[in-house]
Tab-separated table of C-alpha atoms in Angstrom:
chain	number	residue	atom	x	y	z
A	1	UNK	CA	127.160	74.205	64.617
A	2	UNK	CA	127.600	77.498	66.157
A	3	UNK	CA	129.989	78.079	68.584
A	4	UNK	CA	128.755	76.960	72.289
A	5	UNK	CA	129.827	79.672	74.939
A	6	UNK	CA	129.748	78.502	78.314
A	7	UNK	CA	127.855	80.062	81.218
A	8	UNK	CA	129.780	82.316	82.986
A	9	UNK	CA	129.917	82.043	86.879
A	10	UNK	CA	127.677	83.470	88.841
A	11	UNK	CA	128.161	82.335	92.305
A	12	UNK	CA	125.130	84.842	94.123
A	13	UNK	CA	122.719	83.579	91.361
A	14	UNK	CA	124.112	79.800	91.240
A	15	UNK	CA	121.226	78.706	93.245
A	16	UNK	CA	118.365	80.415	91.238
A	17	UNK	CA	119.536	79.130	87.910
A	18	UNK	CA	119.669	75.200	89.722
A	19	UNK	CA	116.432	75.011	89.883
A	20	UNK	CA	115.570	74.939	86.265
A	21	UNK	CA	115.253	72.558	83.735
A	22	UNK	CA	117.924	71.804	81.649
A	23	UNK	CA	117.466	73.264	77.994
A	24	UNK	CA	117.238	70.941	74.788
A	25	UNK	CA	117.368	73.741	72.208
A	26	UNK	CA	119.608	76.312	71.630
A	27	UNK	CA	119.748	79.425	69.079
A	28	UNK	CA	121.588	82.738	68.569
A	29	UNK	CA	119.888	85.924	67.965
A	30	UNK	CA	122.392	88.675	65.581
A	31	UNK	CA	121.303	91.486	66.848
A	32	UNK	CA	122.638	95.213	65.904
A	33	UNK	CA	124.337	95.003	69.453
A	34	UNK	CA	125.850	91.830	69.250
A	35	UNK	CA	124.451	88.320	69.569
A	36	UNK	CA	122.546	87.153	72.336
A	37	UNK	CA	122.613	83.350	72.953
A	38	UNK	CA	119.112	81.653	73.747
A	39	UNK	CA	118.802	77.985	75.453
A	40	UNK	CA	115.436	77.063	74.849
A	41	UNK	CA	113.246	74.716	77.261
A	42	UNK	CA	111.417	72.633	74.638
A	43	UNK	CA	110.569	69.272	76.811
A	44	UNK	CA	108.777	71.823	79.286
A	45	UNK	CA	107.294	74.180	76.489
A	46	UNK	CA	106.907	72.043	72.956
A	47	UNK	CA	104.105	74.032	71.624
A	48	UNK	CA	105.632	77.113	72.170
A	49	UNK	CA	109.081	76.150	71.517
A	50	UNK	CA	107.827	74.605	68.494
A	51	UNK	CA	105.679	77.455	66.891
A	52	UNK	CA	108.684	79.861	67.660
A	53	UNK	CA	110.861	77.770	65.928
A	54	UNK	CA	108.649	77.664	62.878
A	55	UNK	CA	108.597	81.676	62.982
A	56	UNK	CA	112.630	81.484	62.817
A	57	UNK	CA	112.729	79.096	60.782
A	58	UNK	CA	110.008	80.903	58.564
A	59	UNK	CA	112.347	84.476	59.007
A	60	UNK	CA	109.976	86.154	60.349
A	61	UNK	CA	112.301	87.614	62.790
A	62	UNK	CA	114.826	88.606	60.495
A	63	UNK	CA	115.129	92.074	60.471
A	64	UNK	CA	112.669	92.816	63.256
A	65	UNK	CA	112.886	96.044	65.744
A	66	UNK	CA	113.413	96.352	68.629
A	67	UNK	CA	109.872	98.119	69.579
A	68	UNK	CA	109.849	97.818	73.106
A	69	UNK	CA	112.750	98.993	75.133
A	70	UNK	CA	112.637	99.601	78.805
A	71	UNK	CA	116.125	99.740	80.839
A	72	UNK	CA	116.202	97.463	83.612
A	73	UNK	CA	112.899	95.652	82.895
A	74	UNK	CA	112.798	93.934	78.712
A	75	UNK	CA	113.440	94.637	75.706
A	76	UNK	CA	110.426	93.767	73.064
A	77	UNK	CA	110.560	92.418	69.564
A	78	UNK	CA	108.297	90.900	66.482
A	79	UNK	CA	105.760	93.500	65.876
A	80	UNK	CA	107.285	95.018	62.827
A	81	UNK	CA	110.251	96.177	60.592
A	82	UNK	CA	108.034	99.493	59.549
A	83	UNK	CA	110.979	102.487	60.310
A	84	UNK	CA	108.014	104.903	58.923
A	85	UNK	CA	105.789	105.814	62.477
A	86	UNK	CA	104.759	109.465	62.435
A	87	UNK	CA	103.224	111.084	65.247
A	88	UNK	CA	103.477	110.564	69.282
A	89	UNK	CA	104.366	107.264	70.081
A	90	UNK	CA	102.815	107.293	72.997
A	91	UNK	CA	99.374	108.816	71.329
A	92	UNK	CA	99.332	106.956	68.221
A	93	UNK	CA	100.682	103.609	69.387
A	94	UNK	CA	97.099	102.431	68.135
A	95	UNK	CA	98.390	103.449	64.396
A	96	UNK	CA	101.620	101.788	64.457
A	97	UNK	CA	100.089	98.839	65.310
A	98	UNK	CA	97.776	98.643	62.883
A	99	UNK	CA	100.350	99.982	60.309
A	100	UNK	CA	103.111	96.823	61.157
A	101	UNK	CA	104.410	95.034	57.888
A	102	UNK	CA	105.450	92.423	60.392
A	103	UNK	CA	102.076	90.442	60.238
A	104	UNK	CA	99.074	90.855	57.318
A	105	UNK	CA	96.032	92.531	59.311
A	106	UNK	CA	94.092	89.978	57.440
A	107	UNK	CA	95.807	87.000	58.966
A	108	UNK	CA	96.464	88.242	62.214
A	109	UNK	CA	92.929	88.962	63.187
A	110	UNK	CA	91.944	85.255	61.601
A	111	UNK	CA	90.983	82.867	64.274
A	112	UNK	CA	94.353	81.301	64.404
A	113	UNK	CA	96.711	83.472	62.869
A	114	UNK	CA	97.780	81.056	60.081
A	115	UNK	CA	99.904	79.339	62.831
A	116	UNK	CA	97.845	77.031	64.555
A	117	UNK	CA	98.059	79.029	68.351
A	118	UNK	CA	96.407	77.167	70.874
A	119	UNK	CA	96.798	78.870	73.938
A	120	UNK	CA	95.119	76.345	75.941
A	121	UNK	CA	98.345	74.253	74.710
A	122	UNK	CA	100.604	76.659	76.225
A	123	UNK	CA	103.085	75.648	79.056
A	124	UNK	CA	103.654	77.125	82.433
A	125	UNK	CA	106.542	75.550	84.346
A	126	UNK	CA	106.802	76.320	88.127
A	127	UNK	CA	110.803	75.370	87.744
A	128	UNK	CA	110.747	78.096	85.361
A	129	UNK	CA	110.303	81.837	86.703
A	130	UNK	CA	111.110	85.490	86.306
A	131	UNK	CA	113.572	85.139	89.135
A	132	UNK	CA	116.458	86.439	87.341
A	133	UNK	CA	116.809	88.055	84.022
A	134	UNK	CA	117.334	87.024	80.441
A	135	UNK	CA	113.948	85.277	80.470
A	136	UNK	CA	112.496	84.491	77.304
A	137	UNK	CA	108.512	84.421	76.871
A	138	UNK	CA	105.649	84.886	74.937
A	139	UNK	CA	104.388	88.520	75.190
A	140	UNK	CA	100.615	87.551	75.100
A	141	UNK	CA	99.659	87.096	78.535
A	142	UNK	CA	97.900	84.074	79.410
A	143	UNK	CA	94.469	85.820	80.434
A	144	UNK	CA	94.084	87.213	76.732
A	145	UNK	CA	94.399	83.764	75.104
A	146	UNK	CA	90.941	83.224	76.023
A	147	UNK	CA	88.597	80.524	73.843
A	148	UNK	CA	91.556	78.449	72.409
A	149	UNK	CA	93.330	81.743	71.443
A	150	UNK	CA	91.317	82.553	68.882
A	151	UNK	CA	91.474	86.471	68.911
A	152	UNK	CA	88.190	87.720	67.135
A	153	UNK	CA	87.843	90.994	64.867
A	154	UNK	CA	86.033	92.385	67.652
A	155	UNK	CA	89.507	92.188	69.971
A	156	UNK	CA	91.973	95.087	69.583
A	157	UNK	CA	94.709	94.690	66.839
A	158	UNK	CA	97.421	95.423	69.541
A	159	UNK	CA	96.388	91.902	71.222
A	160	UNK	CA	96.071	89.946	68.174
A	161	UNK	CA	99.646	90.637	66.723
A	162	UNK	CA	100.327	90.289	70.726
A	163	UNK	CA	100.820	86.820	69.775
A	164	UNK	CA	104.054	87.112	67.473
A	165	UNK	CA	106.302	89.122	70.103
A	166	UNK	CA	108.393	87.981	72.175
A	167	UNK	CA	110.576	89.774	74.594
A	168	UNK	CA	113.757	89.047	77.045
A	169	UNK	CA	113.955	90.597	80.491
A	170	UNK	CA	116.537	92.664	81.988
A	171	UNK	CA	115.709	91.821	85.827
A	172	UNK	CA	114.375	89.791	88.345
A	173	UNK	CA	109.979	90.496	87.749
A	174	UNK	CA	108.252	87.985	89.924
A	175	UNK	CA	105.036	90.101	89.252
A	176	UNK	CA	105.002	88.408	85.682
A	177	UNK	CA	104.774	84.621	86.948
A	178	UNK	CA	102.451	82.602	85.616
A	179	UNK	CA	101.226	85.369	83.348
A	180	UNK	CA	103.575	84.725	80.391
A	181	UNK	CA	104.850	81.247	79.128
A	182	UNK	CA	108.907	80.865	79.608
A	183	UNK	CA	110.144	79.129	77.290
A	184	UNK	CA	113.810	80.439	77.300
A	185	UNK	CA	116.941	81.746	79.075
A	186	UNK	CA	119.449	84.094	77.558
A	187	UNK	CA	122.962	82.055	77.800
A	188	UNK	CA	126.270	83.692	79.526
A	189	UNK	CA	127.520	87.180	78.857
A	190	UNK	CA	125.306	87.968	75.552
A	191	UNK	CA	122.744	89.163	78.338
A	192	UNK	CA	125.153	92.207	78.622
A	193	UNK	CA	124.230	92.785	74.455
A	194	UNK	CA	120.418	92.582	75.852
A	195	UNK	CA	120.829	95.192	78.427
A	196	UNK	CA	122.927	97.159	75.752
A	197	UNK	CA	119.497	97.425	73.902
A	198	UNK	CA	117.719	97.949	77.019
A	199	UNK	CA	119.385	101.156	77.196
A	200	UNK	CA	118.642	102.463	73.935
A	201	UNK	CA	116.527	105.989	73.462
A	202	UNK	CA	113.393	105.715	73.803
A	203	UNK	CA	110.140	107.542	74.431
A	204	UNK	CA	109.459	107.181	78.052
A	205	UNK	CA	105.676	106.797	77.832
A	206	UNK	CA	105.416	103.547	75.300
A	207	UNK	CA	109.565	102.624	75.416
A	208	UNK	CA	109.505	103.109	71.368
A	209	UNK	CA	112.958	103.880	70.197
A	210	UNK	CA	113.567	107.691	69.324
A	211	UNK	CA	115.400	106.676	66.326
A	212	UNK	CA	112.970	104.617	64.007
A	213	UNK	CA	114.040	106.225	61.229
A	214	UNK	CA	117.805	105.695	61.772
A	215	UNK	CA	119.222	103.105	63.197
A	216	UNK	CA	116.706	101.563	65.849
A	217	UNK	CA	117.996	98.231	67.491
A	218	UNK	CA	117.588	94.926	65.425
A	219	UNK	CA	117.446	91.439	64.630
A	220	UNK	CA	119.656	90.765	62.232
A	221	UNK	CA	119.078	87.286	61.906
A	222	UNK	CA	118.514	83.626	63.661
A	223	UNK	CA	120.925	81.257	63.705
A	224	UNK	CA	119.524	77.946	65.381
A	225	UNK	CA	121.522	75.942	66.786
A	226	UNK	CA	119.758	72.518	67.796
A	227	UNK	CA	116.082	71.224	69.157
A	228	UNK	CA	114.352	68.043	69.625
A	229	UNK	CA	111.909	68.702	66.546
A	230	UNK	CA	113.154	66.941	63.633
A	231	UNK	CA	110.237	67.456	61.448
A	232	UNK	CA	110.729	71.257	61.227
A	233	UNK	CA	111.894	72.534	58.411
């Protein structure tokens, strides 16, 4: 197994991390800054937990960007390993989107996505919260999961590869509650390697890293660790 770290002390913040559940998963995220250690909440959040899993478990965030980096808010990841964009972030976000080698346009715009995503199946936990950071969630908000989640052709392609992204706050953002499932918590000091990415260059309008081309912030690879789902493979 990988090597457990222990939570660091936090005696201000002791009495916001009591109140939630206790994690039965656990995985590690090798980032380009460092790993960043993720206990995951899978008796609160199974069918999340569970198709996130399958993604790592798949690769599928192996090599991923970093696309979305805002200091002091998240950090944003699973949309694509493309380096290529051309053109104004910010004005041709539209493009890039449709342009990611992280998910086939085909399947992403299918009425499942290949991955069997309910959203009506998706968990919100009021133990679980965006009162501190290193939250994990979904980055398809709840109100765009409409009709089991089936996103149709006639929905933007920016919502339907929505649903494979994932991203990891930096603060405290109440204003997200029940909008976005939890289904995580970023474990001890690694959170300083999150905020490390957090403060990457980026363009100010969309939070895109300057440096695409170079050396934009990663996912190396996933190690996992343990979970209750013994018939993923």
């Amino acid at each position: 197994k990988i090597p457990y770290q222990e939570n660091l002390p936090y005696p201000a913040m002791s009495q916001v991390y009591s109140t939630e559940p206790n994690p039965t998963g656990r995985l590690v995220l090798e980032t380009t800054h460092g790993p960043i250690d993720i206990q995951l909440f899978c008796k609160e959040c199974p069918t999340t937990c569970r198709t996130f899993l399958q993604l790592c478990l798949d690769g599928y965030f192996t090599d991923m960007i970093w696309h979305r980096c805002l200091d002091n808010f998240l950090i944003q990841t699973g949309l694509t390993r493309d380096e290529t964009m051309t053109g104004n972030p910010v004005e041709d976000m539209e493009g890039y989107l449709k342009r990611s080698s992280a998910v086939p346009a085909k399947l992403a715009l299918s009425g499942d996505g290949g991955l069997g995503w309910d959203r009506k199946k998706f968990e919100l936990n009021p133990r679980i919260r965006f009162n501190h950071r290193g939250q994990v969630a979904m980055a398809l908000p709840l109100d765009d999961g409409k009709n089991g989640g089936n996103v149709s052709s006639e929905e933007s392609a920016e919502k339907a590869l929505l649903r494979y992204q994932f991203f990891v706050t930096l603060d405290e953002a109440p204003f997200l509650d029940a909008k976005h499932v939890i289904f995580g918590t970023v474990s001890g000091p690694t959170i300083f390697n999150a905020l490390r990415i957090g403060r990457t260059d980026v363009d100010e309008g969309s939070g895109v890293p300057i440096d695409l081309r170079g050396a934009p912030p990663r996912i190396k690879n996933v190690k996992i660790d343990h979970h209750p789902f013994q018939d993923l493979v």
